[in-house]
mmCIF file of C-alpha atoms in Angstrom:
data_model
loop_
_atom_site.group_PDB
_atom_site.id
_atom_site.type_symbol
_atom_site.label_atom_id
_atom_site.label_comp_id
_atom_site.label_asym_id
_atom_site.label_seq_id
_atom_site.Cartn_x
_atom_site.Cartn_y
_atom_site.Cartn_z
ATOM 1 C CA ASP D 1 0.000 0.000 0.000
ATOM 2 C CA ALA D 2 1.172 3.490 -0.821
ATOM 3 C CA LYS D 3 2.444 5.742 1.937
ATOM 4 C CA THR D 4 0.699 9.072 2.565
ATOM 5 C CA THR D 5 1.945 12.413 3.887
ATOM 6 C CA GLN D 6 -0.283 14.915 5.692
ATOM 7 C CA PRO D 7 0.423 18.168 7.556
ATOM 8 C CA PRO D 8 0.306 17.604 11.326
ATOM 9 C CA SER D 9 -2.185 20.374 12.058
ATOM 10 C CA MET D 10 -4.473 22.966 10.489
ATOM 11 C CA ASP D 11 -6.883 25.624 11.713
ATOM 12 C CA CYS D 12 -10.117 26.719 10.090
ATOM 13 C CA ALA D 13 -12.686 29.394 10.936
ATOM 14 C CA GLU D 14 -16.184 28.186 11.655
ATOM 15 C CA GLY D 15 -18.395 28.420 8.564
ATOM 16 C CA ARG D 16 -15.470 28.479 6.171
ATOM 17 C CA ALA D 17 -14.286 25.646 3.948
ATOM 18 C CA ALA D 18 -11.601 23.369 5.391
ATOM 19 C CA ASN D 19 -9.198 22.009 2.791
ATOM 20 C CA LEU D 20 -7.042 19.129 4.005
ATOM 21 C CA PRO D 21 -4.233 17.991 1.694
ATOM 22 C CA CYS D 22 -2.683 14.548 1.325
ATOM 23 C CA ASN D 23 0.270 13.420 -0.751
ATOM 24 C CA HIS D 24 0.384 9.839 -2.042
ATOM 25 C CA SER D 25 2.986 9.961 -4.801
ATOM 26 C CA THR D 26 3.548 6.162 -4.893
ATOM 27 C CA ILE D 27 -0.125 5.269 -5.382
ATOM 28 C CA SER D 28 -0.805 2.319 -7.668
ATOM 29 C CA GLY D 29 -3.388 2.245 -10.432
ATOM 30 C CA ASN D 30 -5.974 0.191 -8.545
ATOM 31 C CA GLU D 31 -5.567 1.831 -5.131
ATOM 32 C CA TYR D 32 -8.312 4.013 -3.748
ATOM 33 C CA VAL D 33 -7.860 7.120 -1.617
ATOM 34 C CA TYR D 34 -9.848 7.029 1.631
ATOM 35 C CA TRP D 35 -10.444 9.617 4.306
ATOM 36 C CA TYR D 36 -11.389 8.903 7.911
ATOM 37 C CA ARG D 37 -11.690 11.114 10.953
ATOM 38 C CA GLN D 38 -11.391 10.493 14.668
ATOM 39 C CA ILE D 39 -13.182 12.713 17.148
ATOM 40 C CA HIS D 40 -11.703 12.660 20.667
ATOM 41 C CA SER D 41 -10.997 9.001 21.488
ATOM 42 C CA GLN D 42 -13.835 7.510 19.454
ATOM 43 C CA GLY D 43 -13.212 4.925 16.757
ATOM 44 C CA PRO D 44 -12.282 6.446 13.388
ATOM 45 C CA GLN D 45 -15.242 7.209 11.135
ATOM 46 C CA TYR D 46 -15.338 6.788 7.371
ATOM 47 C CA ILE D 47 -15.809 10.033 5.424
ATOM 48 C CA ILE D 48 -15.313 9.444 1.714
ATOM 49 C CA HIS D 49 -13.229 7.586 -0.840
ATOM 50 C CA GLY D 50 -12.366 7.793 -4.530
ATOM 51 C CA LEU D 51 -10.300 6.222 -7.291
ATOM 52 C CA LYS D 52 -9.667 8.956 -9.849
ATOM 53 C CA ASN D 53 -12.802 11.038 -10.179
ATOM 54 C CA ASN D 54 -13.794 13.717 -7.742
ATOM 55 C CA GLU D 55 -16.381 12.533 -5.243
ATOM 56 C CA THR D 56 -18.969 14.260 -3.063
ATOM 57 C CA ASN D 57 -21.249 13.013 -0.348
ATOM 58 C CA GLU D 58 -23.224 14.544 2.500
ATOM 59 C CA MET D 59 -20.114 14.958 4.622
ATOM 60 C CA ALA D 60 -17.406 16.185 2.268
ATOM 61 C CA SER D 61 -15.874 16.424 -1.191
ATOM 62 C CA LEU D 62 -12.746 14.657 -2.391
ATOM 63 C CA ILE D 63 -10.602 16.175 -5.105
ATOM 64 C CA ILE D 64 -7.962 13.873 -6.642
ATOM 65 C CA THR D 65 -5.341 15.331 -8.976
ATOM 66 C CA GLU D 66 -5.167 14.003 -12.520
ATOM 67 C CA ASP D 67 -1.882 12.177 -11.837
ATOM 68 C CA ARG D 68 -3.446 10.798 -8.600
ATOM 69 C CA LYS D 69 -0.356 11.715 -6.587
ATOM 70 C CA SER D 70 -2.262 13.967 -4.212
ATOM 71 C CA SER D 71 -5.769 14.712 -3.013
ATOM 72 C CA THR D 72 -7.701 17.245 -0.965
ATOM 73 C CA LEU D 73 -10.574 16.637 1.411
ATOM 74 C CA ILE D 74 -12.969 19.571 1.514
ATOM 75 C CA LEU D 75 -15.398 20.224 4.356
ATOM 76 C CA PRO D 76 -17.492 22.975 2.727
ATOM 77 C CA HIS D 77 -18.812 24.714 5.852
ATOM 78 C CA ALA D 78 -16.759 23.622 8.834
ATOM 79 C CA THR D 79 -18.423 23.552 12.250
ATOM 80 C CA LEU D 80 -16.930 23.189 15.714
ATOM 81 C CA ARG D 81 -17.994 19.529 15.636
ATOM 82 C CA ASP D 82 -15.613 18.950 12.714
ATOM 83 C CA THR D 83 -12.641 19.426 15.048
ATOM 84 C CA ALA D 84 -10.917 16.039 14.810
ATOM 85 C CA VAL D 85 -7.902 14.135 13.509
ATOM 86 C CA TYR D 86 -8.256 13.395 9.799
ATOM 87 C CA TYR D 87 -6.513 10.396 8.258
ATOM 88 C CA CYS D 88 -5.784 9.858 4.570
ATOM 89 C CA ILE D 89 -4.995 6.254 3.605
ATOM 90 C CA VAL D 90 -4.455 4.514 0.280
ATOM 91 C CA PHE D 91 -5.088 0.852 -0.511
ATOM 92 C CA TYR D 92 -6.812 -1.628 -2.814
ATOM 93 C CA THR D 93 -7.961 -4.296 -0.389
ATOM 94 C CA ASN D 94 -7.361 -5.534 3.173
ATOM 95 C CA ALA D 95 -8.036 -2.023 4.388
ATOM 96 C CA GLY D 96 -6.823 -2.412 7.937
ATOM 97 C CA LYS D 97 -3.264 -3.190 6.921
ATOM 98 C CA SER D 98 -2.925 0.365 5.690
ATOM 99 C CA THR D 99 -0.734 2.650 7.739
ATOM 100 C CA PHE D 100 -2.863 5.334 9.373
ATOM 101 C CA GLY D 101 0.016 7.503 10.493
ATOM 102 C CA ASP D 102 -0.619 10.500 12.742
ATOM 103 C CA GLY D 103 -3.083 12.309 10.429
ATOM 104 C CA THR D 104 -3.933 16.027 10.426
ATOM 105 C CA THR D 105 -5.425 17.594 13.526
ATOM 106 C CA LEU D 106 -8.051 20.061 12.296
ATOM 107 C CA THR D 107 -9.156 22.688 14.780
ATOM 108 C CA VAL D 108 -12.248 24.669 13.843
ATOM 109 C CA LYS D 109 -12.330 28.000 15.674
ATOM 110 C CA PRO D 110 -15.342 30.227 16.390
ATOM 111 C CA ASN O 1 -27.235 -3.137 12.658
ATOM 112 C CA ALA O 2 -24.862 -3.157 15.617
ATOM 113 C CA GLY O 3 -21.739 -2.999 13.406
ATOM 114 C CA VAL O 4 -18.547 -3.672 15.373
ATOM 115 C CA THR O 5 -19.051 -4.229 19.097
ATOM 116 C CA GLN O 6 -16.191 -4.185 21.601
ATOM 117 C CA THR O 7 -16.302 -5.164 25.250
ATOM 118 C CA PRO O 8 -15.393 -4.036 27.844
ATOM 119 C CA LYS O 9 -15.239 -0.251 27.365
ATOM 120 C CA PHE O 10 -12.855 0.266 30.280
ATOM 121 C CA ARG O 11 -10.603 -2.033 32.260
ATOM 122 C CA ILE O 12 -7.863 -1.696 34.849
ATOM 123 C CA LEU O 13 -5.398 -4.560 35.158
ATOM 124 C CA LYS O 14 -2.603 -5.253 37.579
ATOM 125 C CA ILE O 15 0.831 -6.069 36.185
ATOM 126 C CA GLY O 16 1.003 -9.746 35.286
ATOM 127 C CA GLN O 17 -2.748 -10.273 34.954
ATOM 128 C CA SER O 18 -4.317 -11.552 31.764
ATOM 129 C CA MET O 19 -7.509 -10.613 29.962
ATOM 130 C CA THR O 20 -9.383 -10.974 26.702
ATOM 131 C CA LEU O 21 -10.798 -8.046 24.750
ATOM 132 C CA GLN O 22 -13.873 -9.109 22.846
ATOM 133 C CA CYS O 23 -14.803 -7.979 19.331
ATOM 134 C CA THR O 24 -17.856 -9.012 17.337
ATOM 135 C CA GLN O 25 -19.157 -7.820 13.982
ATOM 136 C CA ASP O 26 -22.506 -8.594 12.381
ATOM 137 C CA MET O 27 -21.735 -7.491 8.821
ATOM 138 C CA ASN O 28 -20.289 -10.818 7.616
ATOM 139 C CA HIS O 29 -16.948 -9.131 6.954
ATOM 140 C CA ASN O 30 -14.036 -11.412 6.195
ATOM 141 C CA TYR O 31 -11.305 -8.968 7.309
ATOM 142 C CA MET O 32 -10.902 -8.058 10.975
ATOM 143 C CA TYR O 33 -8.204 -6.041 12.762
ATOM 144 C CA TRP O 34 -6.927 -5.027 16.161
ATOM 145 C CA TYR O 35 -5.189 -1.696 16.736
ATOM 146 C CA ARG O 36 -3.773 0.117 19.698
ATOM 147 C CA GLN O 37 -3.594 3.874 20.016
ATOM 148 C CA ASP O 38 -1.329 5.563 22.533
ATOM 149 C CA PRO O 39 -2.106 9.156 23.621
ATOM 150 C CA GLY O 40 -1.546 11.670 20.804
ATOM 151 C CA MET O 41 -0.433 8.985 18.377
ATOM 152 C CA GLY O 42 -1.883 7.247 15.350
ATOM 153 C CA LEU O 43 -3.216 3.712 15.134
ATOM 154 C CA LYS O 44 -0.800 0.788 15.204
ATOM 155 C CA LEU O 45 -1.884 -2.587 13.858
ATOM 156 C CA ILE O 46 -1.472 -5.456 16.340
ATOM 157 C CA TYR O 47 -2.989 -8.438 14.515
ATOM 158 C CA TYR O 48 -5.340 -8.994 11.630
ATOM 159 C CA SER O 49 -7.369 -11.811 10.102
ATOM 160 C CA VAL O 50 -8.498 -12.370 6.515
ATOM 161 C CA GLY O 51 -11.027 -15.035 7.460
ATOM 162 C CA ALA O 52 -11.989 -17.657 10.017
ATOM 163 C CA GLY O 53 -8.979 -19.725 11.034
ATOM 164 C CA ILE O 54 -6.446 -17.294 9.493
ATOM 165 C CA THR O 55 -4.559 -14.679 11.502
ATOM 166 C CA ASP O 56 -1.329 -12.759 11.014
ATOM 167 C CA LYS O 57 0.879 -10.323 12.864
ATOM 168 C CA GLY O 58 0.753 -6.597 12.368
ATOM 169 C CA GLU O 59 3.234 -3.927 13.383
ATOM 170 C CA VAL O 60 3.190 -4.446 17.187
ATOM 171 C CA PRO O 61 2.154 -8.064 18.033
ATOM 172 C CA ASN O 62 4.415 -8.748 21.029
ATOM 173 C CA GLY O 63 2.491 -9.473 24.225
ATOM 174 C CA TYR O 64 -0.756 -10.271 22.415
ATOM 175 C CA ASN O 65 -2.496 -13.284 20.891
ATOM 176 C CA VAL O 66 -5.574 -13.646 18.718
ATOM 177 C CA SER O 67 -7.847 -16.338 17.371
ATOM 178 C CA ARG O 68 -10.579 -16.342 14.726
ATOM 179 C CA SER O 69 -12.788 -19.389 15.093
ATOM 180 C CA THR O 70 -15.848 -17.721 13.515
ATOM 181 C CA THR O 71 -16.415 -14.968 10.962
ATOM 182 C CA GLU O 72 -18.088 -12.792 13.599
ATOM 183 C CA ASP O 73 -15.617 -12.904 16.497
ATOM 184 C CA PHE O 74 -11.996 -11.810 16.805
ATOM 185 C CA PRO O 75 -10.867 -11.751 20.459
ATOM 186 C CA LEU O 76 -7.547 -10.230 21.530
ATOM 187 C CA ARG O 77 -5.731 -11.886 24.422
ATOM 188 C CA LEU O 78 -3.259 -10.065 26.675
ATOM 189 C CA GLU O 79 -0.977 -12.390 28.588
ATOM 190 C CA LEU O 80 1.057 -11.058 31.529
ATOM 191 C CA ALA O 81 -0.093 -7.455 31.243
ATOM 192 C CA ALA O 82 2.617 -4.777 31.385
ATOM 193 C CA PRO O 83 2.373 -0.979 31.883
ATOM 194 C CA SER O 84 3.500 -0.538 28.252
ATOM 195 C CA GLN O 85 0.182 -2.076 27.192
ATOM 196 C CA THR O 86 -1.767 0.828 28.678
ATOM 197 C CA SER O 87 -3.572 2.144 25.609
ATOM 198 C CA VAL O 88 -6.890 2.415 23.789
ATOM 199 C CA TYR O 89 -7.652 -0.662 21.723
ATOM 200 C CA PHE O 90 -9.805 -0.572 18.599
ATOM 201 C CA CYS O 91 -11.253 -3.453 16.653
ATOM 202 C CA ALA O 92 -12.280 -2.978 13.035
ATOM 203 C CA SER O 93 -13.652 -4.956 10.127
ATOM 204 C CA SER O 94 -13.949 -4.607 6.365
ATOM 205 C CA ALA O 95 -15.000 -6.451 3.244
ATOM 206 C CA HIS O 96 -13.724 -5.758 -0.251
ATOM 207 C CA ARG O 97 -16.349 -4.538 -2.690
ATOM 208 C CA GLU O 98 -16.042 -3.636 -6.352
ATOM 209 C CA ARG O 99 -16.416 0.068 -5.559
ATOM 210 C CA GLY O 100 -14.055 0.099 -2.611
ATOM 211 C CA GLU O 101 -13.712 -1.183 0.929
ATOM 212 C CA LYS O 102 -14.921 0.720 3.976
ATOM 213 C CA LEU O 103 -13.343 0.077 7.351
ATOM 214 C CA PHE O 104 -15.757 -0.035 10.301
ATOM 215 C CA PHE O 105 -14.438 0.574 13.815
ATOM 216 C CA GLY O 106 -15.692 -0.308 17.248
ATOM 217 C CA SER O 107 -15.922 2.292 19.998
ATOM 218 C CA GLY O 108 -12.734 1.150 21.694
ATOM 219 C CA THR O 109 -11.527 -0.350 24.971
ATOM 220 C CA GLN O 110 -9.531 1.875 27.301
ATOM 221 C CA LEU O 111 -7.045 -0.308 29.179
ATOM 222 C CA SER O 112 -4.833 0.744 32.064
ATOM 223 C CA VAL O 113 -2.164 -1.560 33.484
ATOM 224 C CA LEU O 114 -0.986 -0.500 36.928
#
């Protein structure tokens, strides 16, 4: 599975868009990009995933570059409840063997 | 659907004691995993299983054992508990689908070894 690189922390103003970047330059052709978040000490929660097309669901949007070497998770209108650690992982199957790393701590400020 | 259920939620052990952390999923997932998470750190894979009767070591398996006798259950055994095993433990499961593979997590077990 490809390794990912994320900034350790980011801040965002409440109501503004939060854009979280992830680099995955060694991604293989069949590997998906997944985003999870962990609020306090709860179990990580699935947010969104994609292969090569941009994706949107009720929680967020995922923008994947054309060369698939990086992606951005967008929370369109961040709220205080979006304060969490966000993990970007890349894999094809056997999801749990992926390395979660330390993720990005997003702090949404009033 | 209950999803992934972990018990207990909290436990305090004395050094040298043993215990089993229970994990059950009702989604018929073939893959199951155990992680530990130390304060301020990411998840580290302890053991995983790709199906009943098949288990394998992850990144940090020392001091732990697992078994997978059924698709639903994946218990984690701590033998001779040590303070270094104080952590939050998460169980997770997944199943590969044509459009991707979501990982589902339990709510965690907070373990203190004193």
